Amino acid sequence: MTNLSIEGGRALVGEEFQETSLRIAGRDISAVGSDHGHGPFGIDASGLKVLPGIVDLHGDAFERQMMPRAGVDFPVDVALVDSDRQAIANGITTVFHATTWSWEPGLRSADNARQLLEAIEALRPQLAADTRFHLRHETYNLDAEAEIGQWLSDGRIDLFAFNDHMESTVASLARPQKRSRMVERTGLSSEAFDGLVANVVSRGHDVPASVARLAGVARAAGVRMLSHDDESPAMRKAFRDQGVNIAEFPVNEETAREAAASGDFIVFGAPNVVRGGSHTGWTRASDMIAKGLCSILASDYYYPAPLLAAFRLAADGVLPLAQAWHLISAAPASAAGLADRGVLAAGRRADIILVDDAAPLRPRIVGVIAAGRLVHITEADRLIRFAAAPRKAVAAA
């Protein structure tokens, strides 16, 4: 369906919910309001919230479709198609697959990064969600710099993040459970993993210059950049000075305050809100939101989380639903430079979800429209076929 209307729901228009109708023509919303007629098809949204589609800047749950168990691989195309279905069913209409390219072999290796990028580019036309490539570059992965720089210049990377997990990796070597998970992920023997880590750590003096060069390439290519797990205000400032204006999961309030004071976008994980805290024991996202120190929520490792988090924030009195929804739609769209989506307005991309919130902490997706196409519906009796308007008789001459 490329021309349809949504009738009778409470739509988020601007900062408030209104009982209104939406008209869709092609990929875009053509009109908001009940005085614009309707097309041949429609959806009865009575009793439902009508919301902009979720824009997810950072989601790596697709890794579980690629490797559901350590050492058990599935084809990349199968994993991406299944991840697309999961994202859409959870209201995510724009998805940035956060792909880690590390210095380690296995799931986060160079080969996997290349395969993922090529598969996303090949499958993109047939996926329901607007699927984009978010490259998470481990800064100690020095041998990848030239190839990543070329990808940036060629416009193949949609978001580019600087990650540095080396300190935590070294610390985890002495913790048997974490060490075991890391070694299993790489497919190496324990001794070979130790040797690889030692070799990578020895090149640490070359990392700052590599980061500066890649940031320069990204700036020249117009690619938005993120820094991951900033540990201090000084670290956040250093990245900002290189054009990195999105702080992703700052690890303490002091760093988040420095980012907010400078107008940076600040990303936290939606699972953190849903679960009531970070699984790592770091910053509690709902506290940061209440203090105005979080502007974006991302699915992180769990696709249902953004939807659940927005309604949880409203139910807990942290934010009204309209403002909570901004964290998962308009704000991430703005951070990614996607001015055509994130709000319900004429001329914007028709990424729209219909939500039954009769149980506020368990909102249920009823329908999803992505780029003007109805791609998911759970209640077929809400589909409407309007009778064609009768043609006026032409008087005989």
mmCIF file with all atom_site columns, N, CA, C and O in Angstrom, residues 47-88:
data_model
loop_
_atom_site.group_PDB
_atom_site.id
_atom_site.type_symbol
_atom_site.label_atom_id
_atom_site.label_alt_id
_atom_site.label_comp_id
_atom_site.label_asym_id
_atom_site.label_entity_id
_atom_site.label_seq_id
_atom_site.pdbx_PDB_ins_code
_atom_site.Cartn_x
_atom_site.Cartn_y
_atom_site.Cartn_z
_atom_site.occupancy
_atom_site.B_iso_or_equiv
_atom_site.pdbx_formal_charge
_atom_site.auth_seq_id
_atom_site.auth_comp_id
_atom_site.auth_asym_id
_atom_site.auth_atom_id
_atom_site.pdbx_PDB_model_num
ATOM 1   N N  . GLY A 1 47 ? -8.389 3.808   19.729 1.00 0.00 ? 47 GLY A N  1
ATOM 2   C CA . GLY A 1 47 ? -7.873 3.254   20.975 1.00 0.00 ? 47 GLY A CA 1
ATOM 3   C C  . GLY A 1 47 ? -6.375 3.070   21.006 1.00 0.00 ? 47 GLY A C  1
ATOM 4   O O  . GLY A 1 47 ? -5.834 2.572   22.001 1.00 0.00 ? 47 GLY A O  1
ATOM 5   N N  . LEU A 1 48 ? -5.687 3.469   19.931 1.00 0.00 ? 48 LEU A N  1
ATOM 6   C CA . LEU A 1 48 ? -4.242 3.260   19.846 1.00 0.00 ? 48 LEU A CA 1
ATOM 7   C C  . LEU A 1 48 ? -3.490 4.583   19.870 1.00 0.00 ? 48 LEU A C  1
ATOM 8   O O  . LEU A 1 48 ? -4.022 5.625   19.491 1.00 0.00 ? 48 LEU A O  1
ATOM 9   N N  . LYS A 1 49 ? -2.233 4.534   20.286 1.00 0.00 ? 49 LYS A N  1
ATOM 10  C CA . LYS A 1 49 ? -1.316 5.643   20.122 1.00 0.00 ? 49 LYS A CA 1
ATOM 11  C C  . LYS A 1 49 ? -0.693 5.536   18.723 1.00 0.00 ? 49 LYS A C  1
ATOM 12  O O  . LYS A 1 49 ? -0.338 4.436   18.265 1.00 0.00 ? 49 LYS A O  1
ATOM 13  N N  . VAL A 1 50 ? -0.577 6.668   18.054 1.00 0.00 ? 50 VAL A N  1
ATOM 14  C CA . VAL A 1 50 ? 0.059  6.726   16.736 1.00 0.00 ? 50 VAL A CA 1
ATOM 15  C C  . VAL A 1 50 ? 1.350  7.524   16.922 1.00 0.00 ? 50 VAL A C  1
ATOM 16  O O  . VAL A 1 50 ? 1.312  8.706   17.266 1.00 0.00 ? 50 VAL A O  1
ATOM 17  N N  . LEU A 1 51 ? 2.484  6.881   16.674 1.00 0.00 ? 51 LEU A N  1
ATOM 18  C CA . LEU A 1 51 ? 3.778  7.438   17.056 1.00 0.00 ? 51 LEU A CA 1
ATOM 19  C C  . LEU A 1 51 ? 4.783  7.389   15.911 1.00 0.00 ? 51 LEU A C  1
ATOM 20  O O  . LEU A 1 51 ? 4.698  6.514   15.038 1.00 0.00 ? 51 LEU A O  1
ATOM 21  N N  . PRO A 1 52 ? 5.753  8.308   15.908 1.00 0.00 ? 52 PRO A N  1
ATOM 22  C CA . PRO A 1 52 ? 6.828  8.205   14.912 1.00 0.00 ? 52 PRO A CA 1
ATOM 23  C C  . PRO A 1 52 ? 7.619  6.915   15.126 1.00 0.00 ? 52 PRO A C  1
ATOM 24  O O  . PRO A 1 52 ? 7.796  6.458   16.261 1.00 0.00 ? 52 PRO A O  1
ATOM 25  N N  . GLY A 1 53 ? 8.084  6.318   14.035 1.00 0.00 ? 53 GLY A N  1
ATOM 26  C CA . GLY A 1 53 ? 8.895  5.118   14.141 1.00 0.00 ? 53 GLY A CA 1
ATOM 27  C C  . GLY A 1 53 ? 10.154 5.362   14.968 1.00 0.00 ? 53 GLY A C  1
ATOM 28  O O  . GLY A 1 53 ? 10.694 6.469   15.014 1.00 0.00 ? 53 GLY A O  1
ATOM 29  N N  . ILE A 1 54 ? 10.613 4.321   15.630 1.00 0.00 ? 54 ILE A N  1
ATOM 30  C CA . ILE A 1 54 ? 11.800 4.408   16.475 1.00 0.00 ? 54 ILE A CA 1
ATOM 31  C C  . ILE A 1 54 ? 13.054 4.438   15.602 1.00 0.00 ? 54 ILE A C  1
ATOM 32  O O  . ILE A 1 54 ? 13.175 3.677   14.638 1.00 0.00 ? 54 ILE A O  1
ATOM 33  N N  . VAL A 1 55 ? 13.970 5.330   15.943 1.00 0.00 ? 55 VAL A N  1
ATOM 34  C CA . VAL A 1 55 ? 15.272 5.427   15.279 1.00 0.00 ? 55 VAL A CA 1
ATOM 35  C C  . VAL A 1 55 ? 16.317 4.912   16.274 1.00 0.00 ? 55 VAL A C  1
ATOM 36  O O  . VAL A 1 55 ? 16.533 5.515   17.319 1.00 0.00 ? 55 VAL A O  1
ATOM 37  N N  . ASP A 1 56 ? 16.943 3.807   15.946 1.00 0.00 ? 56 ASP A N  1
ATOM 38  C CA . ASP A 1 56 ? 17.858 3.131   16.873 1.00 0.00 ? 56 ASP A CA 1
ATOM 39  C C  . ASP A 1 56 ? 19.300 3.320   16.416 1.00 0.00 ? 56 ASP A C  1
ATOM 40  O O  . ASP A 1 56 ? 19.741 2.701   15.455 1.00 0.00 ? 56 ASP A O  1
ATOM 41  N N  . LEU A 1 57 ? 20.043 4.169   17.115 1.00 0.00 ? 57 LEU A N  1
ATOM 42  C CA . LEU A 1 57 ? 21.415 4.486   16.705 1.00 0.00 ? 57 LEU A CA 1
ATOM 43  C C  . LEU A 1 57 ? 22.406 3.385   16.995 1.00 0.00 ? 57 LEU A C  1
ATOM 44  O O  . LEU A 1 57 ? 23.460 3.314   16.346 1.00 0.00 ? 57 LEU A O  1
ATOM 45  N N  . HIS A 1 58 ? 22.113 2.554   17.984 1.00 0.00 ? 58 HIS A N  1
ATOM 46  C CA . HIS A 1 58 ? 23.109 1.570   18.405 1.00 0.00 ? 58 HIS A CA 1
ATOM 47  C C  . HIS A 1 58 ? 22.393 0.299   18.835 1.00 0.00 ? 58 HIS A C  1
ATOM 48  O O  . HIS A 1 58 ? 21.797 0.232   19.895 1.00 0.00 ? 58 HIS A O  1
ATOM 49  N N  . GLY A 1 59 ? 22.445 -0.703  17.977 1.00 0.00 ? 59 GLY A N  1
ATOM 50  C CA . GLY A 1 59 ? 21.882 -2.002  18.319 1.00 0.00 ? 59 GLY A CA 1
ATOM 51  C C  . GLY A 1 59 ? 22.789 -3.105  17.820 1.00 0.00 ? 59 GLY A C  1
ATOM 52  O O  . GLY A 1 59 ? 23.146 -3.133  16.645 1.00 0.00 ? 59 GLY A O  1
ATOM 53  N N  . ASP A 1 60 ? 23.195 -4.000  18.723 1.00 0.00 ? 60 ASP A N  1
ATOM 54  C CA . ASP A 1 60 ? 24.033 -5.112  18.280 1.00 0.00 ? 60 ASP A CA 1
ATOM 55  C C  . ASP A 1 60 ? 23.393 -6.464  18.588 1.00 0.00 ? 60 ASP A C  1
ATOM 56  O O  . ASP A 1 60 ? 24.068 -7.488  18.614 1.00 0.00 ? 60 ASP A O  1
ATOM 57  N N  . ALA A 1 61 ? 22.062 -6.467  18.802 1.00 0.00 ? 61 ALA A N  1
ATOM 58  C CA . ALA A 1 61 ? 21.378 -7.737  19.057 1.00 0.00 ? 61 ALA A CA 1
ATOM 59  C C  . ALA A 1 61 ? 21.461 -8.676  17.864 1.00 0.00 ? 61 ALA A C  1
ATOM 60  O O  . ALA A 1 61 ? 21.294 -9.891  18.015 1.00 0.00 ? 61 ALA A O  1
ATOM 61  N N  . PHE A 1 62 ? 21.739 -8.118  16.678 1.00 0.00 ? 62 PHE A N  1
ATOM 62  C CA . PHE A 1 62 ? 21.860 -8.974  15.485 1.00 0.00 ? 62 PHE A CA 1
ATOM 63  C C  . PHE A 1 62 ? 22.999 -9.984  15.642 1.00 0.00 ? 62 PHE A C  1
ATOM 64  O O  . PHE A 1 62 ? 23.010 -11.020 14.975 1.00 0.00 ? 62 PHE A O  1
ATOM 65  N N  . GLU A 1 63 ? 23.964 -9.704  16.532 1.00 0.00 ? 63 GLU A N  1
ATOM 66  C CA . GLU A 1 63 ? 25.075 -10.646 16.729 1.00 0.00 ? 63 GLU A CA 1
ATOM 67  C C  . GLU A 1 63 ? 24.561 -12.002 17.218 1.00 0.00 ? 63 GLU A C  1
ATOM 68  O O  . GLU A 1 63 ? 25.160 -13.033 16.926 1.00 0.00 ? 63 GLU A O  1
ATOM 69  N N  . ARG A 1 64 ? 23.441 -11.977 17.969 1.00 0.00 ? 64 ARG A N  1
ATOM 70  C CA . ARG A 1 64 ? 22.910 -13.251 18.468 1.00 0.00 ? 64 ARG A CA 1
ATOM 71  C C  . ARG A 1 64 ? 22.299 -14.075 17.356 1.00 0.00 ? 64 ARG A C  1
ATOM 72  O O  . ARG A 1 64 ? 22.200 -15.296 17.465 1.00 0.00 ? 64 ARG A O  1
ATOM 73  N N  . GLN A 1 65 ? 21.843 -13.414 16.290 1.00 0.00 ? 65 GLN A N  1
ATOM 74  C CA . GLN A 1 65 ? 21.358 -14.172 15.134 1.00 0.00 ? 65 GLN A CA 1
ATOM 75  C C  . GLN A 1 65 ? 22.528 -14.750 14.334 1.00 0.00 ? 65 GLN A C  1
ATOM 76  O O  . GLN A 1 65 ? 22.401 -15.786 13.692 1.00 0.00 ? 65 GLN A O  1
ATOM 77  N N  . MET A 1 66 ? 23.686 -14.067 14.375 1.00 0.00 ? 66 MET A N  1
ATOM 78  C CA . MET A 1 66 ? 24.872 -14.555 13.675 1.00 0.00 ? 66 MET A CA 1
ATOM 79  C C  . MET A 1 66 ? 25.555 -15.680 14.434 1.00 0.00 ? 66 MET A C  1
ATOM 80  O O  . MET A 1 66 ? 26.024 -16.651 13.843 1.00 0.00 ? 66 MET A O  1
ATOM 81  N N  . MET A 1 67 ? 25.610 -15.532 15.774 1.00 0.00 ? 67 MET A N  1
ATOM 82  C CA . MET A 1 67 ? 26.270 -16.538 16.599 1.00 0.00 ? 67 MET A CA 1
ATOM 83  C C  . MET A 1 67 ? 25.432 -16.747 17.863 1.00 0.00 ? 67 MET A C  1
ATOM 84  O O  . MET A 1 67 ? 25.712 -16.180 18.918 1.00 0.00 ? 67 MET A O  1
ATOM 85  N N  . PRO A 1 68 ? 24.359 -17.544 17.760 1.00 0.00 ? 68 PRO A N  1
ATOM 86  C CA . PRO A 1 68 ? 23.472 -17.731 18.917 1.00 0.00 ? 68 PRO A CA 1
ATOM 87  C C  . PRO A 1 68 ? 24.137 -18.436 20.085 1.00 0.00 ? 68 PRO A C  1
ATOM 88  O O  . PRO A 1 68 ? 23.706 -18.280 21.228 1.00 0.00 ? 68 PRO A O  1
ATOM 89  N N  . ARG A 1 69 ? 25.168 -19.219 19.795 1.00 0.00 ? 69 ARG A N  1
ATOM 90  C CA . ARG A 1 69 ? 25.998 -19.817 20.837 1.00 0.00 ? 69 ARG A CA 1
ATOM 91  C C  . ARG A 1 69 ? 27.450 -19.673 20.418 1.00 0.00 ? 69 ARG A C  1
ATOM 92  O O  . ARG A 1 69 ? 27.746 -19.591 19.224 1.00 0.00 ? 69 ARG A O  1
ATOM 93  N N  . ALA A 1 70 ? 28.337 -19.633 21.403 1.00 0.00 ? 70 ALA A N  1
ATOM 94  C CA . ALA A 1 70 ? 29.760 -19.497 21.092 1.00 0.00 ? 70 ALA A CA 1
ATOM 95  C C  . ALA A 1 70 ? 30.190 -20.594 20.124 1.00 0.00 ? 70 ALA A C  1
ATOM 96  O O  . ALA A 1 70 ? 29.950 -21.786 20.360 1.00 0.00 ? 70 ALA A O  1
ATOM 97  N N  . GLY A 1 71 ? 30.767 -20.188 18.990 1.00 0.00 ? 71 GLY A N  1
ATOM 98  C CA . GLY A 1 71 ? 31.256 -21.140 18.004 1.00 0.00 ? 71 GLY A CA 1
ATOM 99  C C  . GLY A 1 71 ? 30.198 -21.679 17.062 1.00 0.00 ? 71 GLY A C  1
ATOM 100 O O  . GLY A 1 71 ? 30.501 -22.496 16.195 1.00 0.00 ? 71 GLY A O  1
ATOM 101 N N  . VAL A 1 72 ? 28.938 -21.225 17.196 1.00 0.00 ? 72 VAL A N  1
ATOM 102 C CA . VAL A 1 72 ? 27.852 -21.680 16.320 1.00 0.00 ? 72 VAL A CA 1
ATOM 103 C C  . VAL A 1 72 ? 27.463 -20.521 15.410 1.00 0.00 ? 72 VAL A C  1
ATOM 104 O O  . VAL A 1 72 ? 26.859 -19.542 15.847 1.00 0.00 ? 72 VAL A O  1
ATOM 105 N N  . ASP A 1 73 ? 27.822 -20.620 14.135 1.00 0.00 ? 73 ASP A N  1
ATOM 106 C CA . ASP A 1 73 ? 27.608 -19.528 13.186 1.00 0.00 ? 73 ASP A CA 1
ATOM 107 C C  . ASP A 1 73 ? 26.426 -19.802 12.268 1.00 0.00 ? 73 ASP A C  1
ATOM 108 O O  . ASP A 1 73 ? 26.178 -20.954 11.878 1.00 0.00 ? 73 ASP A O  1
ATOM 109 N N  . PHE A 1 74 ? 25.720 -18.717 11.899 1.00 0.00 ? 74 PHE A N  1
ATOM 110 C CA . PHE A 1 74 ? 24.694 -18.780 10.875 1.00 0.00 ? 74 PHE A CA 1
ATOM 111 C C  . PHE A 1 74 ? 25.028 -17.771 9.784  1.00 0.00 ? 74 PHE A C  1
ATOM 112 O O  . PHE A 1 74 ? 25.709 -16.778 10.034 1.00 0.00 ? 74 PHE A O  1
ATOM 113 N N  . PRO A 1 75 ? 24.555 -17.994 8.556  1.00 0.00 ? 75 PRO A N  1
ATOM 114 C CA . PRO A 1 75 ? 24.876 -17.075 7.454  1.00 0.00 ? 75 PRO A CA 1
ATOM 115 C C  . PRO A 1 75 ? 24.443 -15.650 7.769  1.00 0.00 ? 75 PRO A C  1
ATOM 116 O O  . PRO A 1 75 ? 23.395 -15.418 8.381  1.00 0.00 ? 75 PRO A O  1
ATOM 117 N N  . VAL A 1 76 ? 25.244 -14.693 7.321  1.00 0.00 ? 76 VAL A N  1
ATOM 118 C CA . VAL A 1 76 ? 24.988 -13.289 7.618  1.00 0.00 ? 76 VAL A CA 1
ATOM 119 C C  . VAL A 1 76 ? 23.645 -12.846 7.061  1.00 0.00 ? 76 VAL A C  1
ATOM 120 O O  . VAL A 1 76 ? 22.898 -12.100 7.715  1.00 0.00 ? 76 VAL A O  1
ATOM 121 N N  . ASP A 1 77 ? 23.285 -13.286 5.839  1.00 0.00 ? 77 ASP A N  1
ATOM 122 C CA . ASP A 1 77 ? 22.025 -12.833 5.259  1.00 0.00 ? 77 ASP A CA 1
ATOM 123 C C  . ASP A 1 77 ? 20.834 -13.340 6.070  1.00 0.00 ? 77 ASP A C  1
ATOM 124 O O  . ASP A 1 77 ? 19.856 -12.610 6.282  1.00 0.00 ? 77 ASP A O  1
ATOM 125 N N  . VAL A 1 78 ? 20.907 -14.582 6.540  1.00 0.00 ? 78 VAL A N  1
ATOM 126 C CA . VAL A 1 78 ? 19.837 -15.128 7.379  1.00 0.00 ? 78 VAL A CA 1
ATOM 127 C C  . VAL A 1 78 ? 19.717 -14.314 8.659  1.00 0.00 ? 78 VAL A C  1
ATOM 128 O O  . VAL A 1 78 ? 18.618 -13.951 9.099  1.00 0.00 ? 78 VAL A O  1
ATOM 129 N N  . ALA A 1 79 ? 20.854 -13.994 9.271  1.00 0.00 ? 79 ALA A N  1
ATOM 130 C CA . ALA A 1 79 ? 20.865 -13.226 10.516 1.00 0.00 ? 79 ALA A CA 1
ATOM 131 C C  . ALA A 1 79 ? 20.276 -11.831 10.326 1.00 0.00 ? 79 ALA A C  1
ATOM 132 O O  . ALA A 1 79 ? 19.505 -11.345 11.164 1.00 0.00 ? 79 ALA A O  1
ATOM 133 N N  . LEU A 1 80 ? 20.620 -11.179 9.230  1.00 0.00 ? 80 LEU A N  1
ATOM 134 C CA . LEU A 1 80 ? 20.134 -9.819  9.001  1.00 0.00 ? 80 LEU A CA 1
ATOM 135 C C  . LEU A 1 80 ? 18.637 -9.785  8.709  1.00 0.00 ? 80 LEU A C  1
ATOM 136 O O  . LEU A 1 80 ? 17.928 -8.889  9.178  1.00 0.00 ? 80 LEU A O  1
ATOM 137 N N  . VAL A 1 81 ? 18.148 -10.737 7.939  1.00 0.00 ? 81 VAL A N  1
ATOM 138 C CA . VAL A 1 81 ? 16.715 -10.785 7.651  1.00 0.00 ? 81 VAL A CA 1
ATOM 139 C C  . VAL A 1 81 ? 15.922 -11.036 8.929  1.00 0.00 ? 81 VAL A C  1
ATOM 140 O O  . VAL A 1 81 ? 14.887 -10.400 9.180  1.00 0.00 ? 81 VAL A O  1
ATOM 141 N N  . ASP A 1 82 ? 16.401 -11.956 9.759  1.00 0.00 ? 82 ASP A N  1
ATOM 142 C CA . ASP A 1 82 ? 15.707 -12.229 11.019 1.00 0.00 ? 82 ASP A CA 1
ATOM 143 C C  . ASP A 1 82 ? 15.773 -11.020 11.948 1.00 0.00 ? 82 ASP A C  1
ATOM 144 O O  . ASP A 1 82 ? 14.787 -10.668 12.607 1.00 0.00 ? 82 ASP A O  1
ATOM 145 N N  . SER A 1 83 ? 16.913 -10.336 11.989 1.00 0.00 ? 83 SER A N  1
ATOM 146 C CA . SER A 1 83 ? 17.053 -9.137  12.818 1.00 0.00 ? 83 SER A CA 1
ATOM 147 C C  . SER A 1 83 ? 16.113 -8.037  12.335 1.00 0.00 ? 83 SER A C  1
ATOM 148 O O  . SER A 1 83 ? 15.549 -7.287  13.149 1.00 0.00 ? 83 SER A O  1
ATOM 149 N N  . ASP A 1 84 ? 15.942 -7.933  11.024 1.00 0.00 ? 84 ASP A N  1
ATOM 150 C CA . ASP A 1 84 ? 15.018 -6.944  10.463 1.00 0.00 ? 84 ASP A CA 1
ATOM 151 C C  . ASP A 1 84 ? 13.602 -7.203  10.948 1.00 0.00 ? 84 ASP A C  1
ATOM 152 O O  . ASP A 1 84 ? 12.883 -6.275  11.353 1.00 0.00 ? 84 ASP A O  1
ATOM 153 N N  . ARG A 1 85 ? 13.191 -8.452  10.937 1.00 0.00 ? 85 ARG A N  1
ATOM 154 C CA . ARG A 1 85 ? 11.844 -8.789  11.413 1.00 0.00 ? 85 ARG A CA 1
ATOM 155 C C  . ARG A 1 85 ? 11.690 -8.437  12.890 1.00 0.00 ? 85 ARG A C  1
ATOM 156 O O  . ARG A 1 85 ? 10.647 -7.921  13.309 1.00 0.00 ? 85 ARG A O  1
ATOM 157 N N  . GLN A 1 86 ? 12.703 -8.722  13.671 1.00 0.00 ? 86 GLN A N  1
ATOM 158 C CA . GLN A 1 86 ? 12.633 -8.409  15.097 1.00 0.00 ? 86 GLN A CA 1
ATOM 159 C C  . GLN A 1 86 ? 12.560 -6.905  15.330 1.00 0.00 ? 86 GLN A C  1
ATOM 160 O O  . GLN A 1 86 ? 11.790 -6.423  16.174 1.00 0.00 ? 86 GLN A O  1
ATOM 161 N N  . ALA A 1 87 ? 13.386 -6.161  14.612 1.00 0.00 ? 87 ALA A N  1
ATOM 162 C CA . ALA A 1 87 ? 13.387 -4.705  14.778 1.00 0.00 ? 87 ALA A CA 1
ATOM 163 C C  . ALA A 1 87 ? 12.023 -4.123  14.429 1.00 0.00 ? 87 ALA A C  1
ATOM 164 O O  . ALA A 1 87 ? 11.446 -3.329  15.193 1.00 0.00 ? 87 ALA A O  1
ATOM 165 N N  . ILE A 1 88 ? 11.488 -4.487  13.286 1.00 0.00 ? 88 ILE A N  1
ATOM 166 C CA . ILE A 1 88 ? 10.199 -3.963  12.847 1.00 0.00 ? 88 ILE A CA 1
ATOM 167 C C  . ILE A 1 88 ? 9.099  -4.336  13.832 1.00 0.00 ? 88 ILE A C  1
ATOM 168 O O  . ILE A 1 88 ? 8.248  -3.505  14.193 1.00 0.00 ? 88 ILE A O  1
#
